[in-house]
PDB file of C-alpha atoms in Angstrom:
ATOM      1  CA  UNK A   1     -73.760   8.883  83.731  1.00 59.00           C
ATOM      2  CA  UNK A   2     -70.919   7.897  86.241  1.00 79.00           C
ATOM      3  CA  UNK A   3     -67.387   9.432  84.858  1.00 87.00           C
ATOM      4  CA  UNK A   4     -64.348   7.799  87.357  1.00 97.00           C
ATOM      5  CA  UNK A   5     -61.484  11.043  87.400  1.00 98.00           C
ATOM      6  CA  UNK A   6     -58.211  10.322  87.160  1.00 98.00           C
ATOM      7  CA  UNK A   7     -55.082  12.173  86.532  1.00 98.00           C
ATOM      8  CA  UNK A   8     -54.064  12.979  82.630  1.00 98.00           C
ATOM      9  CA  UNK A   9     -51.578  10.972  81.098  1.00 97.00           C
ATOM     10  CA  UNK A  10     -49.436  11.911  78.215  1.00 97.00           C
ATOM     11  CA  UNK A  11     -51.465   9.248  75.792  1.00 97.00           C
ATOM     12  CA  UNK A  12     -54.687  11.040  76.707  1.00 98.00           C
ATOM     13  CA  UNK A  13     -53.187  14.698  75.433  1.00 98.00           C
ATOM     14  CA  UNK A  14     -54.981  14.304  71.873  1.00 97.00           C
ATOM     15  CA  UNK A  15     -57.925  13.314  72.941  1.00 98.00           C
ATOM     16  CA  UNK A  16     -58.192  16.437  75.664  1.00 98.00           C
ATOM     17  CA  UNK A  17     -57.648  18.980  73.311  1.00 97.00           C
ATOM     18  CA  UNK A  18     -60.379  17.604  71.152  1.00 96.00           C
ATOM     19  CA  UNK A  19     -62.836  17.618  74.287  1.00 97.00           C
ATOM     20  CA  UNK A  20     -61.420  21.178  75.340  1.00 96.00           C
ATOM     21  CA  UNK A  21     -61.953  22.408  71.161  1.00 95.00           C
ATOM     22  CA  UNK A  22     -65.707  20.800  71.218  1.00 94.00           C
ATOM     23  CA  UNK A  23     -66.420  22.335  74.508  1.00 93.00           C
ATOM     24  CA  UNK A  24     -65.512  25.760  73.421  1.00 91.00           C
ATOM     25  CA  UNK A  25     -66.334  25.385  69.950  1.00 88.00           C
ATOM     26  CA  UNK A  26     -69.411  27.967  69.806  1.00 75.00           C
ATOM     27  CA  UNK A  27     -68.608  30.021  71.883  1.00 61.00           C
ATOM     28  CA  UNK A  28     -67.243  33.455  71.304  1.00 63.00           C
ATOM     29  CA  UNK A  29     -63.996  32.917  72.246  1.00 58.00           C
ATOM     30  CA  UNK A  30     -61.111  33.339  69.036  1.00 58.00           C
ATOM     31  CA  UNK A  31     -59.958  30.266  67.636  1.00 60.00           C
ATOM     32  CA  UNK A  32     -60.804  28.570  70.647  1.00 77.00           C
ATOM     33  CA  UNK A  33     -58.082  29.971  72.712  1.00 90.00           C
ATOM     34  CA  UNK A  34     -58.566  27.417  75.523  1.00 93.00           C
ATOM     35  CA  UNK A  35     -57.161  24.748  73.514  1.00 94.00           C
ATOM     36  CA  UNK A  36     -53.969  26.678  73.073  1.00 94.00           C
ATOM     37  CA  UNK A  37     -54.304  27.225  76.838  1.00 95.00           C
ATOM     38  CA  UNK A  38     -53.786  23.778  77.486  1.00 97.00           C
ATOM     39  CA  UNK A  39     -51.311  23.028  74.789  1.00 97.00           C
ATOM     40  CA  UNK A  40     -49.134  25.907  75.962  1.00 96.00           C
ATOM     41  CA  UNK A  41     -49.464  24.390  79.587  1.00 97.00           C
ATOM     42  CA  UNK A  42     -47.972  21.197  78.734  1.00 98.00           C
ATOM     43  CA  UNK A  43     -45.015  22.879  76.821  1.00 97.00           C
ATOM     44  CA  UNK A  44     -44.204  24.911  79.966  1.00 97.00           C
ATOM     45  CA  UNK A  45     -44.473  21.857  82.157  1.00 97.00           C
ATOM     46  CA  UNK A  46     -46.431  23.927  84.167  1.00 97.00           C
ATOM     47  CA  UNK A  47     -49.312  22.139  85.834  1.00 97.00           C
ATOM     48  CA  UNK A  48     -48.221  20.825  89.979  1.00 97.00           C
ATOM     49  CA  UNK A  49     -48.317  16.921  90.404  1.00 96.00           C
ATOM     50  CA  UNK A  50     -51.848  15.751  90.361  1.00 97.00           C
ATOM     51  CA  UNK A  51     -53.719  19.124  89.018  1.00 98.00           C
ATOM     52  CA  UNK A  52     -54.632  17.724  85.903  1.00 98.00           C
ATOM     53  CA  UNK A  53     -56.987  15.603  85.601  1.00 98.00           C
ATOM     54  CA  UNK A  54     -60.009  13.587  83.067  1.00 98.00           C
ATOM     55  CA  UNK A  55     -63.724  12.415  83.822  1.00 98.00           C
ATOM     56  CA  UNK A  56     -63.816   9.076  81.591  1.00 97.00           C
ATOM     57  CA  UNK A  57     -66.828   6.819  80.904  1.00 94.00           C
ATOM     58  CA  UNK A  58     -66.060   3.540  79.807  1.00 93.00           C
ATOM     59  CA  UNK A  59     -62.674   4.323  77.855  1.00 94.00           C
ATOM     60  CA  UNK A  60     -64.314   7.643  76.469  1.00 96.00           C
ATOM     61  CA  UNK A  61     -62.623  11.052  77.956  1.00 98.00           C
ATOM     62  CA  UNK A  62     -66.277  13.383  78.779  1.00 97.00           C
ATOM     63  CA  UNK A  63     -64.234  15.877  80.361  1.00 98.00           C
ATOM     64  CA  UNK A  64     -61.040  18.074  81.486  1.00 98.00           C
ATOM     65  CA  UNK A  65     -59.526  20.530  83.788  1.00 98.00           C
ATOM     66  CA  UNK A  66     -56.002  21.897  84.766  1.00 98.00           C
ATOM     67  CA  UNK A  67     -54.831  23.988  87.603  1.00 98.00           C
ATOM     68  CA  UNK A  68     -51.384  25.822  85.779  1.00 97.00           C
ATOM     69  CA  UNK A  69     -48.476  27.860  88.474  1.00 97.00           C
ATOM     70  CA  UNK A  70     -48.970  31.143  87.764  1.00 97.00           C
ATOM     71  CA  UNK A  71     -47.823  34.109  89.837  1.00 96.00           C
ATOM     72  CA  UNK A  72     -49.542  36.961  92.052  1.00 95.00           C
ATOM     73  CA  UNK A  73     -47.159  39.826  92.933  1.00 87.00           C
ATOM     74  CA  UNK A  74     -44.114  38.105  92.844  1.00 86.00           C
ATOM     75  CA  UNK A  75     -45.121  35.069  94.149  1.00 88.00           C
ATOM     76  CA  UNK A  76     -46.399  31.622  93.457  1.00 92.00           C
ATOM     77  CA  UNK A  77     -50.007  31.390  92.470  1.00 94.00           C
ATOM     78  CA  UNK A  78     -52.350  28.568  91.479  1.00 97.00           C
ATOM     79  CA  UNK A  79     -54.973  29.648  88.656  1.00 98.00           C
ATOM     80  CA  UNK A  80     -57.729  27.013  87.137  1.00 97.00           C
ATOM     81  CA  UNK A  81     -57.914  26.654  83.129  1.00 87.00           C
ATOM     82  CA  UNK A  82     -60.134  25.632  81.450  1.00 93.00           C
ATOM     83  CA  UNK A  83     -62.901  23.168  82.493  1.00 97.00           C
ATOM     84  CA  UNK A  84     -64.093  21.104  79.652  1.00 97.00           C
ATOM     85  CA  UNK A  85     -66.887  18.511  79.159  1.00 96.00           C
ATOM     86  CA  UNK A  86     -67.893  17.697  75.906  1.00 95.00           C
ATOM     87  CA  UNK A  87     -71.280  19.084  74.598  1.00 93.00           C
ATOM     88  CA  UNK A  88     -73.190  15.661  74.859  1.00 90.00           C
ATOM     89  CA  UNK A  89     -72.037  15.194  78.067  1.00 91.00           C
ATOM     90  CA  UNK A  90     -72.760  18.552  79.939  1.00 92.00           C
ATOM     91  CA  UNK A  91     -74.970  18.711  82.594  1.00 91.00           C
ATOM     92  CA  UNK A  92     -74.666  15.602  83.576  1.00 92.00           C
ATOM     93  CA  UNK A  93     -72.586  16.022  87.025  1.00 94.00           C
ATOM     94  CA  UNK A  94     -68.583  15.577  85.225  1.00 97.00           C
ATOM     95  CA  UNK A  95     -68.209  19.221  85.781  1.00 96.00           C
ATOM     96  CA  UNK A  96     -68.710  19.089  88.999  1.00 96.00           C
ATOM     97  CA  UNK A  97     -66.617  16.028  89.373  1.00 97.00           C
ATOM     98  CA  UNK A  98     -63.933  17.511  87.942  1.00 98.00           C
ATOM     99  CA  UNK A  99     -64.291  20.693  90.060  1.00 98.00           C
ATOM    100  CA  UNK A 100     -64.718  18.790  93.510  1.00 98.00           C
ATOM    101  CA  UNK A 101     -61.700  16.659  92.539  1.00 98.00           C
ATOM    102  CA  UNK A 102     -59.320  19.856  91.589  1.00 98.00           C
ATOM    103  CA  UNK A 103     -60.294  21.560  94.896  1.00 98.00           C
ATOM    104  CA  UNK A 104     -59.795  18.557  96.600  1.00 97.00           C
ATOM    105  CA  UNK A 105     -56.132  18.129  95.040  1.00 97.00           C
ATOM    106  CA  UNK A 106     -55.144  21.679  95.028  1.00 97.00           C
ATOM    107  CA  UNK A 107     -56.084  22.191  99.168  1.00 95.00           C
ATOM    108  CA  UNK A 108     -54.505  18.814  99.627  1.00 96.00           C
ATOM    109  CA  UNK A 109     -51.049  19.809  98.262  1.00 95.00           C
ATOM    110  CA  UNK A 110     -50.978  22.887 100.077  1.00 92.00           C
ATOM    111  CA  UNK A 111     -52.792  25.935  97.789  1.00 93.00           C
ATOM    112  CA  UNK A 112     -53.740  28.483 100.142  1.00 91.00           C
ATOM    113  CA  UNK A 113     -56.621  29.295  96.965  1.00 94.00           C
ATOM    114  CA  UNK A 114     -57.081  28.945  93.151  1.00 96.00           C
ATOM    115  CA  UNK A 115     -58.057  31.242  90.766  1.00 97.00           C
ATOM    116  CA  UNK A 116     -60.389  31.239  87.868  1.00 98.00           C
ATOM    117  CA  UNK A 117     -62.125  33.221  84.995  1.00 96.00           C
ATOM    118  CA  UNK A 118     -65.487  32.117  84.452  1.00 96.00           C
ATOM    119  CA  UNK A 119     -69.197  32.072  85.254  1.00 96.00           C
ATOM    120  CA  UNK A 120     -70.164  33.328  88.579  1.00 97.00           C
ATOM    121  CA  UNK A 121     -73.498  31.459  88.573  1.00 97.00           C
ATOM    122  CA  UNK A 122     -71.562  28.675  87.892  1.00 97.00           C
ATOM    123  CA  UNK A 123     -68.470  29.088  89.864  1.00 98.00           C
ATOM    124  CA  UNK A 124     -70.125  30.084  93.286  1.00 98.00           C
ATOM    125  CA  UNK A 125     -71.383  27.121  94.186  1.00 97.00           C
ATOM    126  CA  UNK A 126     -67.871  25.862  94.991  1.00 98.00           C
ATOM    127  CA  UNK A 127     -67.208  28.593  96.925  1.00 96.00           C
ATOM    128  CA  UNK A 128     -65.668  31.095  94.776  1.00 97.00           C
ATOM    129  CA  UNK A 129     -65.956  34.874  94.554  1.00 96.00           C
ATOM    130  CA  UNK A 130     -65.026  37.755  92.759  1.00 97.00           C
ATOM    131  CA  UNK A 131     -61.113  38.041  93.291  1.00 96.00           C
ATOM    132  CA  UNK A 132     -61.426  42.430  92.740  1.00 95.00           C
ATOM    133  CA  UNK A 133     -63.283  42.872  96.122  1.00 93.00           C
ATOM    134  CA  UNK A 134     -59.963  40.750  97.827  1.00 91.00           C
ATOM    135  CA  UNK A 135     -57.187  43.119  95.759  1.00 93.00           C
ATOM    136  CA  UNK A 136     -56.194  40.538  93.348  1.00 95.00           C
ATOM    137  CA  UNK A 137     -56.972  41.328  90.038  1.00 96.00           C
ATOM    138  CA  UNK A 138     -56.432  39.832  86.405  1.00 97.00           C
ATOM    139  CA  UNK A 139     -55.994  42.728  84.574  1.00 96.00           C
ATOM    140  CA  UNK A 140     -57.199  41.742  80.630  1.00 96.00           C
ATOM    141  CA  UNK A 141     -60.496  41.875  82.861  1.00 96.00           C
ATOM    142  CA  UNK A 142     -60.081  44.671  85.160  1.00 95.00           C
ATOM    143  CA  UNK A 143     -60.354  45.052  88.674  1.00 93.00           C
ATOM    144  CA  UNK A 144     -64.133  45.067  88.929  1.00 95.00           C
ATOM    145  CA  UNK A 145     -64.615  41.799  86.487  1.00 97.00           C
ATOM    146  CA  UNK A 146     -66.598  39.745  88.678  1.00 97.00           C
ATOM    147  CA  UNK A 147     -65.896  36.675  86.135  1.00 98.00           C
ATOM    148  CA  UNK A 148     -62.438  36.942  87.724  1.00 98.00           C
ATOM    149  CA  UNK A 149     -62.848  34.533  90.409  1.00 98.00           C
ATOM    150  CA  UNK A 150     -60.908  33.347  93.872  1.00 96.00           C
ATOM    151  CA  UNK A 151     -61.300  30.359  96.316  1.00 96.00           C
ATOM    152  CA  UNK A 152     -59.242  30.125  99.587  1.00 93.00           C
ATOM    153  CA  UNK A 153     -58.617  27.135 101.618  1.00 90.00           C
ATOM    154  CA  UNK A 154     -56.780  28.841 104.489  1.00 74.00           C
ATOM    155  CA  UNK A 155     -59.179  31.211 107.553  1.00 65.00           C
ATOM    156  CA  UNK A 156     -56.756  34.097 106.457  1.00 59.00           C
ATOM    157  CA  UNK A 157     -57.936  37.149 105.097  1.00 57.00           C
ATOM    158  CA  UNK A 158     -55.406  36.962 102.385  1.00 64.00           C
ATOM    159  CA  UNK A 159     -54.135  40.579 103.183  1.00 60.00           C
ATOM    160  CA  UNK A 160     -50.247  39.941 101.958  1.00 71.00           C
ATOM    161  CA  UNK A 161     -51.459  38.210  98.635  1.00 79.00           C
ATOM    162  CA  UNK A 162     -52.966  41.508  96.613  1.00 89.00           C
ATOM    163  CA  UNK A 163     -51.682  42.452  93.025  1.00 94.00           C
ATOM    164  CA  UNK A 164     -52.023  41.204  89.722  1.00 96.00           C
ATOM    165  CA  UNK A 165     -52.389  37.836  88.559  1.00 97.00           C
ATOM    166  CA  UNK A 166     -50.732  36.278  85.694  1.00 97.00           C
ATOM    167  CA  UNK A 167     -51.196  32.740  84.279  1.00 96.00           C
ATOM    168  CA  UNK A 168     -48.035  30.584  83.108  1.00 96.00           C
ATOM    169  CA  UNK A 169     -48.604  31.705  79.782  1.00 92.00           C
ATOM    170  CA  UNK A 170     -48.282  35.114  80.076  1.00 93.00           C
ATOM    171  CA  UNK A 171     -45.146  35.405  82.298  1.00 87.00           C
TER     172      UNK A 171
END
């Protein structure tokens, strides 16, 4: 399958959230929280120019992610959620897509990293790693969660960026 990405436009809100509800629709999550992660986003108008963005396939949306502001001790912080493909559609490369395109965007504009709660298996091969080991921690998983994820784009060692992570939605 080849899925173009392009940014999200307002007409393609509906059909996100159904893509983001399918996605996430058996997993373990409550009442498929991501959804409401993306909703909430919108309403706080707080995704950066060109951080949100759809894998289509002839008309069809396949996939999603948003990067959302969020803030690390005081300071502005750029934190990945969620990535969405629909079931039928996964493991077919839009993931990855969508990842490569977000990283791409996010260094582009100036990010000095992104954060992310997710699969490590999954995760690493885009170069992130656990965010605990690096003193920035997310705390409804704890300082040791090595789900909570970080990827730089700058050579620093990120010394004067430790603390606590919050997404927009929880400010």
């Amino acid at each position: 399958m080849k899925a173009s990405v392009r940014g999200t436009s307002l007409d393609d809100r509906e059909r996100v959230l159904d893509v983001v509800r399918r996605a996430f629709a058996s997993s373990d999550r409550r009442d498929n929280e991501e959804s409401g992660i993306v909703a909430q986003t919108w309403e706080l108008d707080a995704v950066p120019d060109g951080l949100d963005l759809v894998a289509e396939d002839r008309g069809v949306i396949r996939g999603h992610v948003m990067a959302a502001r969020g803030r690390l001790a005081g300071t502005d912080a750029l934190g990945i959620a969620p990535l969405s493909v629909s079931p039928s559609h996964q493991r077919q490369g839009i993931g990855t897509a969508l990842m490569n395109a977000m990283l791409a965007g996010a260094e582009a504009a100036g990010w000095p990293f992104v954060v992310l709660l997710g699969d490590p298996a999954y995760y690493g091969r885009f170069g992130f790693e656990p965010a605990g080991p690096r003193g920035i921690v997310y705390e409804p998983v704890g300082a040791d969660s090595v789900h909570f994820q970080i990827r730089t784009f700058e050579a620093d060692d990120l010394h004067d960026r430790r603390g606590t992570f919050r997404y927009c939605w929880e400010l």
